[in-house]
């Protein structure tokens, strides 16, 4: 350190604060303000110490000194700006006792740095550093580890006995007022859980269920717990997310607690380490420990549906089934598909505005939309439309139509099919333009062109058939019209393919505010030509 700092009687202090959730310090994790207050009050009573700066490493482990604020502090020490370090206790400075000892016994003395640890009663200019202190701390740590192991063994024993061990219950349950290890039903929340399962087995998608619950003004689980006075905080959700999401519904549908089975031990945490997921075969599951909310039949059907609706997409070879249909809702440019590999070797794929990708943010914004999110939204929305058609068919079967009614329907259908024929011809031209601009590959262009040629031929046949049908005076079932008949044929649809997209979708607009507008090729039969949908914020 420079001569200027050595000759002064005053010490310029670095107040150092470290917090780490990996250390298992749950109370410490929320105590930046407390540490700052304690240290500054301590320093304010010292006539020979002035605070130069405060250095905070929030969320960094003490087993490594590779921390940004710590390195900045060392730089200030080496530049002669700081000649005193003040910490709450040694564990805040570091938990690696070899490197901690190196700093305290060699580095700081050589640089003329005074070290103060308030809780440990250490002040390097008032007494010699206790060489046995690290050893004492090691013994203290070993004692803490032994206690931790005993506590974990006790907890696991109770879990295997079917007792609930946890701070917060699954949504739909609450702790028994007479036994905190037993669960009882929270009737209000349980009714919401039943509704979720009812909607899902009835055909509604997870995203649509979340949208429905938000529309009904029903509090999401985390907000419900807060309203009920529980000190609950979900660290996995965004701070501004206070509503039902796809993820919430997905977890609820997989939660075996709802059939009366106690499921625990899904995560494991060693001392001073973060929680890590446990393989399912190692979970602790005890059956029949509490009253079920969902009956076995509904549960089994929901699990079967989730397996049927899931499919892995080979994004390396799978053709983009939405190519030519997905447009930016603001600039109307075609959305481009972007694929990449995860660190684990898996593939991911998202759509981005073509203008943004080619011209930059000065011309438009990303409008990013994951492939699987769009696929799930379109599939669920189409299934909802099909359910409406089935309901409408049951209504129509009870009605009688006059010849004039049937004639009007036939004329309208003929006009609509002719319009669709023109639309396909325009799409065939549009996909060629996308190919010219480099938005789709040559292979995709040829595949899509073939799709449109087939659709063009199909519509031409439909036009001819409808013209012949109009000459027939027999009353025809309204649900024999091509569109409604086709929708009813798709009642068991579980996945999308290119043919269905070409047949059913006119275009899809993606907006930056997470809004998606789907324009369908039908409208007259159902009284609506498009669907407005908002995506889950975290999913997009």
XYZ file of C-alpha atoms in Angstrom, residues 212-483:
272
model
C -60.918 -19.202 -18.078
C -59.938 -19.021 -14.390
C -58.383 -15.588 -14.847
C -61.545 -14.434 -16.603
C -63.614 -15.655 -13.662
C -61.461 -13.612 -11.266
C -60.303 -16.681 -9.317
C -57.066 -16.078 -7.398
C -54.111 -18.218 -8.454
C -52.658 -20.517 -5.738
C -49.835 -18.186 -4.652
C -52.134 -15.172 -4.358
C -54.777 -17.253 -2.583
C -52.238 -18.293 0.051
C -51.151 -14.698 0.597
C -54.767 -13.539 0.967
C -55.282 -16.276 3.552
C -52.441 -14.880 5.634
C -49.719 -17.349 4.685
C -46.201 -15.965 4.328
C -45.855 -17.651 0.961
C -43.567 -16.687 -1.902
C -43.093 -18.649 -5.109
C -39.485 -18.061 -6.185
C -40.082 -19.844 -9.501
C -42.563 -17.336 -10.894
C -42.019 -13.845 -12.174
C -42.538 -11.113 -9.631
C -45.392 -9.558 -11.613
C -47.146 -12.873 -12.284
C -50.209 -12.981 -10.040
C -52.521 -15.022 -12.237
C -53.139 -18.547 -13.482
C -50.636 -19.821 -16.045
C -50.132 -22.873 -18.224
C -47.407 -24.059 -15.849
C -49.696 -23.836 -12.805
C -52.415 -25.908 -14.489
C -49.868 -28.434 -15.742
C -48.454 -29.009 -12.241
C -51.926 -29.257 -10.735
C -53.014 -31.953 -13.202
C -49.927 -34.010 -12.289
C -50.249 -33.614 -8.511
C -51.033 -37.046 -7.048
C -51.894 -35.433 -3.703
C -55.371 -34.806 -5.115
C -56.250 -38.530 -5.095
C -55.425 -38.844 -1.387
C -51.797 -39.961 -1.679
C -49.071 -38.189 0.292
C -46.246 -37.357 -2.119
C -43.068 -35.960 -0.552
C -39.320 -36.084 -0.970
C -39.447 -34.711 -4.521
C -36.452 -32.482 -3.796
C -33.356 -32.910 -1.671
C -31.128 -30.267 -0.134
C -27.780 -30.885 1.453
C -26.335 -28.430 3.925
C -25.129 -25.300 2.122
C -26.389 -26.397 -1.275
C -29.433 -25.664 -3.356
C -32.422 -27.952 -3.635
C -32.129 -30.552 -6.349
C -34.912 -32.640 -7.895
C -35.132 -36.322 -6.947
C -35.910 -39.076 -9.454
C -39.573 -40.114 -9.307
C -38.768 -43.659 -8.211
C -37.122 -42.207 -5.106
C -40.104 -40.054 -4.087
C -41.807 -40.960 -0.823
C -45.423 -41.840 -1.668
C -47.877 -43.097 0.942
C -51.347 -43.931 -0.327
C -54.644 -43.054 1.297
C -53.346 -40.592 3.897
C -56.002 -37.908 3.413
C -59.380 -37.286 1.818
C -59.117 -37.120 -1.990
C -60.371 -34.162 -4.014
C -60.328 -35.990 -7.353
C -61.887 -39.425 -7.844
C -59.712 -42.228 -9.311
C -61.585 -42.347 -12.632
C -61.160 -38.618 -13.330
C -57.504 -38.769 -12.289
C -56.787 -41.748 -14.554
C -58.485 -40.086 -17.509
C -56.552 -36.854 -17.009
C -53.223 -38.713 -16.880
C -54.113 -40.683 -19.999
C -55.071 -37.508 -21.858
C -51.787 -35.825 -20.937
C -49.836 -38.751 -22.351
C -51.919 -38.795 -25.531
C -51.567 -35.073 -26.081
C -47.819 -35.078 -25.633
C -45.501 -35.761 -28.496
C -41.843 -35.097 -29.002
C -41.058 -32.967 -32.054
C -37.935 -33.673 -34.069
C -37.119 -30.073 -34.834
C -34.107 -31.030 -36.939
C -36.167 -32.875 -39.547
C -39.737 -31.757 -38.897
C -41.050 -29.331 -41.501
C -42.510 -26.130 -40.101
C -46.237 -26.895 -40.289
C -47.056 -23.190 -39.766
C -44.847 -21.803 -42.558
C -46.650 -19.176 -44.595
C -49.414 -18.761 -42.015
C -47.755 -16.986 -39.076
C -47.454 -13.211 -39.507
C -46.288 -10.360 -37.302
C -49.418 -8.607 -36.038
C -47.760 -5.183 -36.274
C -45.745 -5.143 -39.507
C -47.591 -8.092 -41.125
C -44.270 -9.626 -42.166
C -43.946 -13.413 -42.155
C -42.568 -14.851 -38.907
C -39.291 -16.762 -39.253
C -38.500 -20.027 -37.472
C -35.303 -20.119 -35.443
C -34.010 -23.413 -33.992
C -31.127 -24.049 -31.613
C -29.692 -26.739 -29.375
C -29.904 -26.720 -25.587
C -26.853 -27.529 -23.494
C -28.385 -30.944 -22.787
C -28.507 -31.722 -26.512
C -32.253 -31.120 -26.959
C -33.669 -28.825 -29.626
C -35.749 -25.680 -29.203
C -37.605 -23.636 -31.768
C -39.289 -20.225 -31.754
C -40.836 -17.817 -34.229
C -39.533 -14.269 -34.648
C -40.760 -11.350 -36.733
C -39.081 -11.477 -40.159
C -38.624 -7.699 -40.197
C -36.903 -7.769 -36.797
C -34.622 -10.657 -37.790
C -33.583 -9.042 -41.067
C -33.754 -5.302 -40.352
C -33.278 -5.030 -36.601
C -35.218 -3.512 -33.717
C -35.412 -0.093 -35.376
C -38.072 -1.473 -37.704
C -39.986 -3.956 -35.531
C -39.766 -5.941 -32.292
C -39.076 -9.698 -31.856
C -42.652 -10.909 -31.248
C -40.960 -14.117 -30.038
C -43.237 -17.146 -29.795
C -42.051 -20.701 -29.004
C -43.124 -23.331 -31.522
C -44.648 -25.641 -28.897
C -46.691 -22.777 -27.403
C -48.250 -21.891 -30.760
C -48.920 -25.549 -31.518
C -50.623 -26.070 -28.151
C -52.728 -22.913 -28.502
C -53.967 -23.740 -32.023
C -54.746 -27.347 -31.087
C -56.704 -26.393 -27.958
C -58.603 -23.620 -29.738
C -59.541 -25.935 -32.598
C -60.747 -28.568 -30.126
C -62.919 -25.946 -28.418
C -64.478 -25.032 -31.777
C -65.167 -28.690 -32.509
C -66.954 -29.020 -29.150
C -69.148 -26.065 -30.116
C -69.979 -27.713 -33.445
C -71.024 -30.912 -31.686
C -73.287 -28.910 -29.372
C -74.748 -27.078 -32.380
C -75.390 -30.358 -34.198
C -77.417 -31.695 -31.290
C -79.506 -28.513 -31.396
C -80.056 -28.628 -35.143
C -81.112 -32.285 -35.058
C -84.142 -31.197 -33.048
C -85.147 -28.539 -35.609
C -86.925 -28.805 -38.979
C -85.722 -26.821 -42.018
C -87.881 -25.764 -44.960
C -86.706 -26.108 -48.531
C -85.924 -22.391 -48.674
C -83.729 -22.674 -45.555
C -81.792 -25.533 -47.061
C -81.468 -23.736 -50.399
C -80.023 -20.647 -48.684
C -77.525 -22.772 -46.789
C -76.434 -24.496 -49.988
C -76.022 -21.169 -51.822
C -74.013 -19.715 -48.956
C -71.801 -22.783 -48.764
C -71.184 -22.728 -52.524
C -70.190 -19.071 -52.350
C -67.890 -19.728 -49.408
C -66.106 -22.667 -51.046
C -65.490 -20.543 -54.149
C -63.961 -17.916 -51.882
C -61.729 -20.563 -50.309
C -60.628 -21.675 -53.751
C -59.499 -18.120 -54.483
C -57.741 -17.944 -51.100
C -55.734 -21.110 -51.764
C -54.694 -19.752 -55.134
C -53.450 -16.587 -53.426
C -51.611 -18.617 -50.776
C -49.898 -20.583 -53.497
C -48.612 -17.304 -54.861
C -47.696 -16.011 -51.383
C -45.581 -19.041 -50.484
C -43.579 -18.482 -53.661
C -42.924 -14.884 -52.559
C -41.758 -16.132 -49.132
C -39.404 -18.521 -50.922
C -37.994 -15.722 -53.089
C -37.290 -13.607 -49.986
C -35.481 -16.463 -48.266
C -38.031 -16.949 -45.499
C -38.508 -20.624 -46.348
C -36.219 -23.239 -47.887
C -36.595 -24.791 -51.311
C -37.749 -28.068 -49.718
C -40.410 -26.275 -47.684
C -41.588 -24.347 -50.760
C -42.050 -27.521 -52.770
C -43.865 -29.242 -49.895
C -46.238 -26.319 -49.320
C -46.875 -25.814 -53.017
C -47.920 -29.447 -53.225
C -50.291 -28.883 -50.282
C -51.960 -25.966 -52.018
C -52.309 -27.826 -55.308
C -54.131 -30.622 -53.494
C -56.406 -28.151 -51.686
C -57.100 -26.357 -54.940
C -58.212 -29.610 -56.528
C -60.368 -30.459 -53.487
C -62.177 -27.107 -53.523
C -62.831 -27.365 -57.249
C -64.503 -30.738 -56.636
C -66.539 -29.266 -53.765
C -67.759 -26.401 -55.923
C -68.868 -28.856 -58.600
C -70.605 -31.097 -56.034
C -72.449 -28.165 -54.444
C -73.684 -26.908 -57.800
C -75.112 -30.371 -58.511
C -76.572 -30.557 -55.026
C -78.504 -27.306 -55.460
C -80.439 -28.969 -58.284
C -81.606 -31.675 -55.916
C -84.851 -30.729 -54.120
C -84.245 -33.159 -51.279
C -83.628 -31.530 -47.926
C -80.006 -32.145 -46.953
C -78.660 -32.334 -43.445
C -76.928 -29.024 -42.765
C -74.070 -30.882 -41.106
C -73.203 -32.613 -44.341
C -71.654 -29.328 -45.517
C -67.927 -29.929 -46.071
C -66.589 -27.698 -43.304
